[in-house]
Amino acid sequence: MRQVLADPFNCRGEFSDASEQACAELEFARSGYEVLGAFRTPSLRNLQHTQPYMHKGQMFTLAEVLVHYNEAPLSMIGHNESKPLGLSALELMQLEAFLMTLAAPLETDEKWLRPPVGSPGSL
Ligand code: HEM
């Protein structure tokens, strides 16, 4: 992040013709302790096809993820933004059922989902 903020080609840089209002992302960009242990928030679409979950794939089921949010344990590093939800077993099942409704086939043409010929993973 420090690199982006110092970059003369960023939104506020001398080579940019963007207005000051167009560069709000830079205003909110953070680095240091505040973002220690932070991860990009993933999409919750099509969760039935995207396990294992979390940045290391350390949770195999959605139920495990929801228990994690329900208990909101302390982070090993940094801090945990979430607080224990205190949901009942029934509410956890309802939340899981709701998340499963966020499903839809991809609109993307199949050819864009295949790795380029010659790259690792291509046939
Ligand atoms: C009850 C509310 C929430 C539910 C049901 C929920 C659900 C989920 C699920 C299912 C995942 C795993 C997605 C995957 O790996 O593909 C996830 C990851 C994540 N969620 Fe949430 N989430 C909730 C609240 C929040 C909040 C409030 C924040 C931010 C403050 C947040 C930030 C994140 C982040 C950063 C990850 C990625 C973590 C990692 O990669 O280890 N979530 N969430």
PDB file of C-alpha atoms and ligand atoms in Angstrom:
ATOM      1  CA  MET A   1       0.000   0.000   0.000  1.00  0.00           C
ATOM      2  CA  ARG A   2       2.860   2.359   0.785  1.00  0.00           C
ATOM      3  CA  GLN A   3       4.104   1.767  -2.768  1.00  0.00           C
ATOM      4  CA  VAL A   4       0.714   2.653  -4.251  1.00  0.00           C
ATOM      5  CA  LEU A   5       0.485   5.853  -2.206  1.00  0.00           C
ATOM      6  CA  ALA A   6       3.979   6.927  -3.274  1.00  0.00           C
ATOM      7  CA  ASP A   7       3.450   5.995  -6.938  1.00  0.00           C
ATOM      8  CA  PRO A   8       3.468   9.065  -9.243  1.00  0.00           C
ATOM      9  CA  PHE A   9       1.099   7.139 -11.530  1.00  0.00           C
ATOM     10  CA  ASN A  10      -1.582   6.719  -8.849  1.00  0.00           C
ATOM     11  CA  CYS A  11      -4.948   8.487  -9.076  1.00  0.00           C
ATOM     12  CA  ARG A  12      -3.584  11.637  -7.424  1.00  0.00           C
ATOM     13  CA  GLY A  13      -0.211  11.517  -9.165  1.00  0.00           C
ATOM     14  CA  GLU A  14       1.152  14.190 -11.465  1.00  0.00           C
ATOM     15  CA  PHE A  15       0.258  12.116 -14.532  1.00  0.00           C
ATOM     16  CA  SER A  16      -3.369  11.614 -13.550  1.00  0.00           C
ATOM     17  CA  ASP A  17      -6.158  13.810 -14.861  1.00  0.00           C
ATOM     18  CA  ALA A  18      -8.695  12.328 -12.425  1.00  0.00           C
ATOM     19  CA  SER A  19     -10.517  14.738 -10.169  1.00  0.00           C
ATOM     20  CA  GLU A  20      -9.745  14.724  -6.441  1.00  0.00           C
ATOM     21  CA  GLN A  21     -13.192  13.194  -5.787  1.00  0.00           C
ATOM     22  CA  ALA A  22     -12.382  10.254  -8.060  1.00  0.00           C
ATOM     23  CA  CYS A  23      -9.546   9.095  -5.795  1.00  0.00           C
ATOM     24  CA  ALA A  24     -11.448   8.184  -2.628  1.00  0.00           C
ATOM     25  CA  GLU A  25      -9.811   4.731  -2.512  1.00  0.00           C
ATOM     26  CA  LEU A  26      -6.464   6.391  -1.786  1.00  0.00           C
ATOM     27  CA  GLU A  27      -8.048   8.358   1.054  1.00  0.00           C
ATOM     28  CA  PHE A  28      -9.074   5.125   2.786  1.00  0.00           C
ATOM     29  CA  ALA A  29      -5.975   3.088   1.938  1.00  0.00           C
ATOM     30  CA  ARG A  30      -4.301   1.786   5.079  1.00  0.00           C
ATOM     31  CA  SER A  31      -1.024   0.055   5.908  1.00  0.00           C
ATOM     32  CA  GLY A  32       0.796  -1.075   9.046  1.00  0.00           C
ATOM     33  CA  TYR A  33      -0.730  -2.717  12.126  1.00  0.00           C
ATOM     34  CA  GLU A  34      -4.279  -1.843  11.098  1.00  0.00           C
ATOM     35  CA  VAL A  35      -4.169  -4.291   8.186  1.00  0.00           C
ATOM     36  CA  LEU A  36      -1.992  -6.962   9.759  1.00  0.00           C
ATOM     37  CA  GLY A  37      -3.784 -10.283   9.152  1.00  0.00           C
ATOM     38  CA  ALA A  38      -6.348  -8.659   6.846  1.00  0.00           C
ATOM     39  CA  PHE A  39      -7.598 -10.479   3.755  1.00  0.00           C
ATOM     40  CA  ARG A  40      -9.565  -9.536   0.702  1.00  0.00           C
ATOM     41  CA  THR A  41     -13.265 -10.102   1.305  1.00  0.00           C
ATOM     42  CA  PRO A  42     -14.237 -12.935  -1.052  1.00  0.00           C
ATOM     43  CA  SER A  43     -17.410 -13.241  -3.066  1.00  0.00           C
ATOM     44  CA  LEU A  44     -20.187 -15.183  -1.385  1.00  0.00           C
ATOM     45  CA  ARG A  45     -21.672 -16.249  -4.707  1.00  0.00           C
ATOM     46  CA  ASN A  46     -21.783 -19.907  -5.669  1.00  0.00           C
ATOM     47  CA  LEU A  47     -20.343 -21.027  -2.320  1.00  0.00           C
ATOM     48  CA  GLN A  48     -21.431 -24.597  -3.000  1.00  0.00           C
ATOM     49  CA  HIS A  49     -18.650 -24.800  -5.605  1.00  0.00           C
ATOM     50  CA  THR A  50     -15.864 -22.817  -3.913  1.00  0.00           C
ATOM     51  CA  GLN A  51     -14.830 -24.812  -0.852  1.00  0.00           C
ATOM     52  CA  PRO A  52     -12.517 -25.033   0.955  1.00  0.00           C
ATOM     53  CA  TYR A  53     -13.120 -21.606   2.481  1.00  0.00           C
ATOM     54  CA  MET A  54     -11.008 -18.742   3.833  1.00  0.00           C
ATOM     55  CA  HIS A  55      -7.561 -17.640   2.623  1.00  0.00           C
ATOM     56  CA  LYS A  56      -5.830 -20.926   3.444  1.00  0.00           C
ATOM     57  CA  GLY A  57      -8.776 -23.152   2.664  1.00  0.00           C
ATOM     58  CA  GLN A  58      -8.675 -24.083   6.323  1.00  0.00           C
ATOM     59  CA  MET A  59     -12.439 -24.594   6.612  1.00  0.00           C
ATOM     60  CA  PHE A  60     -14.008 -27.263   4.468  1.00  0.00           C
ATOM     61  CA  THR A  61     -17.669 -26.692   5.224  1.00  0.00           C
ATOM     62  CA  LEU A  62     -19.808 -23.594   5.342  1.00  0.00           C
ATOM     63  CA  ALA A  63     -21.010 -24.694   8.770  1.00  0.00           C
ATOM     64  CA  GLU A  64     -17.418 -24.372  10.058  1.00  0.00           C
ATOM     65  CA  VAL A  65     -17.208 -20.823   8.690  1.00  0.00           C
ATOM     66  CA  LEU A  66     -20.467 -19.872  10.380  1.00  0.00           C
ATOM     67  CA  VAL A  67     -19.359 -21.360  13.709  1.00  0.00           C
ATOM     68  CA  HIS A  68     -16.230 -19.241  13.324  1.00  0.00           C
ATOM     69  CA  TYR A  69     -18.360 -16.096  12.921  1.00  0.00           C
ATOM     70  CA  ASN A  70     -20.652 -17.179  15.739  1.00  0.00           C
ATOM     71  CA  GLU A  71     -17.734 -17.521  18.154  1.00  0.00           C
ATOM     72  CA  ALA A  72     -15.463 -14.814  16.696  1.00  0.00           C
ATOM     73  CA  PRO A  73     -12.257 -16.141  18.303  1.00  0.00           C
ATOM     74  CA  LEU A  74      -9.263 -13.877  18.882  1.00  0.00           C
ATOM     75  CA  SER A  75      -6.940 -13.584  15.883  1.00  0.00           C
ATOM     76  CA  MET A  76      -3.467 -15.112  16.017  1.00  0.00           C
ATOM     77  CA  ILE A  77      -2.130 -11.841  14.570  1.00  0.00           C
ATOM     78  CA  GLY A  78      -3.744  -8.469  14.063  1.00  0.00           C
ATOM     79  CA  HIS A  79      -7.288  -8.206  15.363  1.00  0.00           C
ATOM     80  CA  ASN A  80     -10.675  -9.716  14.592  1.00  0.00           C
ATOM     81  CA  GLU A  81     -13.268  -7.238  13.314  1.00  0.00           C
ATOM     82  CA  SER A  82     -16.147  -9.557  14.111  1.00  0.00           C
ATOM     83  CA  LYS A  83     -17.852 -10.025  17.464  1.00  0.00           C
ATOM     84  CA  PRO A  84     -19.626 -13.230  18.585  1.00  0.00           C
ATOM     85  CA  LEU A  85     -23.046 -13.416  16.916  1.00  0.00           C
ATOM     86  CA  GLY A  86     -24.739 -15.669  19.468  1.00  0.00           C
ATOM     87  CA  LEU A  87     -26.861 -17.413  16.821  1.00  0.00           C
ATOM     88  CA  SER A  88     -28.767 -20.572  17.757  1.00  0.00           C
ATOM     89  CA  ALA A  89     -28.223 -23.858  15.899  1.00  0.00           C
ATOM     90  CA  LEU A  90     -31.448 -23.209  13.972  1.00  0.00           C
ATOM     91  CA  GLU A  91     -30.367 -19.685  13.011  1.00  0.00           C
ATOM     92  CA  LEU A  92     -27.000 -21.022  11.820  1.00  0.00           C
ATOM     93  CA  MET A  93     -28.812 -23.515   9.607  1.00  0.00           C
ATOM     94  CA  GLN A  94     -31.062 -20.745   8.274  1.00  0.00           C
ATOM     95  CA  LEU A  95     -28.053 -18.540   7.534  1.00  0.00           C
ATOM     96  CA  GLU A  96     -26.344 -21.403   5.722  1.00  0.00           C
ATOM     97  CA  ALA A  97     -29.519 -22.082   3.719  1.00  0.00           C
ATOM     98  CA  PHE A  98     -29.681 -18.384   2.796  1.00  0.00           C
ATOM     99  CA  LEU A  99     -26.036 -18.346   1.665  1.00  0.00           C
ATOM    100  CA  MET A 100     -26.786 -21.349  -0.551  1.00  0.00           C
ATOM    101  CA  THR A 101     -29.414 -19.295  -2.371  1.00  0.00           C
ATOM    102  CA  LEU A 102     -26.708 -16.911  -3.622  1.00  0.00           C
ATOM    103  CA  ALA A 103     -26.121 -19.244  -6.526  1.00  0.00           C
ATOM    104  CA  ALA A 104     -26.307 -18.653 -10.229  1.00  0.00           C
ATOM    105  CA  PRO A 105     -24.523 -20.012 -13.282  1.00  0.00           C
ATOM    106  CA  LEU A 106     -21.645 -17.893 -14.571  1.00  0.00           C
ATOM    107  CA  GLU A 107     -22.481 -15.719 -17.565  1.00  0.00           C
ATOM    108  CA  THR A 108     -18.862 -15.907 -18.721  1.00  0.00           C
ATOM    109  CA  ASP A 109     -18.156 -17.778 -21.933  1.00  0.00           C
ATOM    110  CA  GLU A 110     -16.625 -21.182 -21.088  1.00  0.00           C
ATOM    111  CA  LYS A 111     -13.468 -20.346 -23.106  1.00  0.00           C
ATOM    112  CA  TRP A 112     -12.463 -17.584 -20.623  1.00  0.00           C
ATOM    113  CA  LEU A 113     -12.566 -20.048 -17.723  1.00  0.00           C
ATOM    114  CA  ARG A 114      -9.871 -22.299 -19.223  1.00  0.00           C
ATOM    115  CA  PRO A 115      -6.156 -21.608 -18.621  1.00  0.00           C
ATOM    116  CA  PRO A 116      -4.298 -20.409 -21.761  1.00  0.00           C
ATOM    117  CA  VAL A 117      -2.821 -23.203 -23.880  1.00  0.00           C
ATOM    118  CA  GLY A 118       0.734 -23.930 -22.737  1.00  0.00           C
ATOM    119  CA  SER A 119       0.242 -22.575 -19.223  1.00  0.00           C
ATOM    120  CA  PRO A 120       0.466 -24.816 -16.119  1.00  0.00           C
ATOM    121  CA  GLY A 121      -2.894 -26.534 -15.714  1.00  0.00           C
ATOM    122  CA  SER A 122      -3.858 -26.453 -19.405  1.00  0.00           C
ATOM    123  CA  LEU A 123      -4.328 -29.751 -21.187  1.00  0.00           C
TER     124      LEU A 123
HETATM  125  C1  HEM B   1     -22.837 -13.119   9.393  1.00  0.00           C
HETATM  126  C2  HEM B   1     -22.115 -12.360   8.570  1.00  0.00           C
HETATM  127  C3  HEM B   1     -21.088 -12.968   7.646  1.00  0.00           C
HETATM  128  C4  HEM B   1     -21.165 -14.122   6.915  1.00  0.00           C
HETATM  129  C5  HEM B   1     -22.332 -15.112   6.813  1.00  0.00           C
HETATM  130  C6  HEM B   1     -19.905 -14.253   6.219  1.00  0.00           C
HETATM  131  C7  HEM B   1     -19.570 -15.312   5.395  1.00  0.00           C
HETATM  132  C8  HEM B   1     -18.295 -15.573   4.924  1.00  0.00           C
HETATM  133  C9  HEM B   1     -17.885 -16.760   4.222  1.00  0.00           C
HETATM  134  C10 HEM B   1     -18.802 -17.922   3.840  1.00  0.00           C
HETATM  135  C11 HEM B   1     -16.565 -16.642   3.965  1.00  0.00           C
HETATM  136  C12 HEM B   1     -15.665 -17.651   3.238  1.00  0.00           C
HETATM  137  C13 HEM B   1     -15.687 -17.305   1.766  1.00  0.00           C
HETATM  138  C14 HEM B   1     -14.640 -18.049   0.976  1.00  0.00           C
HETATM  139  O1  HEM B   1     -13.562 -18.400   1.501  1.00  0.00           O
HETATM  140  O2  HEM B   1     -14.865 -18.262  -0.230  1.00  0.00           O
HETATM  141  C15 HEM B   1     -16.123 -15.365   4.491  1.00  0.00           C
HETATM  142  C16 HEM B   1     -14.828 -14.874   4.433  1.00  0.00           C
HETATM  143  C17 HEM B   1     -14.460 -13.591   4.749  1.00  0.00           C
HETATM  144  N1  HEM B   1     -15.266 -12.632   5.305  1.00  0.00           N
HETATM  145 FE1  HEM B   1     -17.168 -12.920   5.944  1.00  0.00          FE
HETATM  146  N2  HEM B   1     -19.102 -13.184   6.513  1.00  0.00           N
HETATM  147  C18 HEM B   1     -19.781 -12.374   7.387  1.00  0.00           C
HETATM  148  C19 HEM B   1     -19.330 -11.189   7.949  1.00  0.00           C
HETATM  149  C20 HEM B   1     -18.152 -10.558   7.596  1.00  0.00           C
HETATM  150  C21 HEM B   1     -17.756  -9.247   8.023  1.00  0.00           C
HETATM  151  C22 HEM B   1     -18.584  -8.339   8.935  1.00  0.00           C
HETATM  152  C23 HEM B   1     -16.545  -8.996   7.463  1.00  0.00           C
HETATM  153  C24 HEM B   1     -15.658  -7.773   7.557  1.00  0.00           C
HETATM  154  C25 HEM B   1     -15.555  -7.046   8.653  1.00  0.00           C
HETATM  155  C26 HEM B   1     -16.168 -10.153   6.705  1.00  0.00           C
HETATM  156  C27 HEM B   1     -14.994 -10.297   5.991  1.00  0.00           C
HETATM  157  C28 HEM B   1     -14.547 -11.478   5.456  1.00  0.00           C
HETATM  158  C29 HEM B   1     -13.190 -11.701   4.973  1.00  0.00           C
HETATM  159  C30 HEM B   1     -12.061 -10.677   4.935  1.00  0.00           C
HETATM  160  C31 HEM B   1     -13.142 -13.029   4.551  1.00  0.00           C
HETATM  161  C32 HEM B   1     -11.910 -13.759   4.013  1.00  0.00           C
HETATM  162  C33 HEM B   1     -11.181 -14.385   5.169  1.00  0.00           C
HETATM  163  C34 HEM B   1     -10.018 -15.253   4.723  1.00  0.00           C
HETATM  164  O3  HEM B   1      -9.677 -15.277   3.554  1.00  0.00           O
HETATM  165  O4  HEM B   1      -9.415 -15.928   5.584  1.00  0.00           O
HETATM  166  N3  HEM B   1     -17.167 -11.075   6.801  1.00  0.00           N
HETATM  167  N4  HEM B   1     -17.193 -14.736   5.061  1.00  0.00           N
END
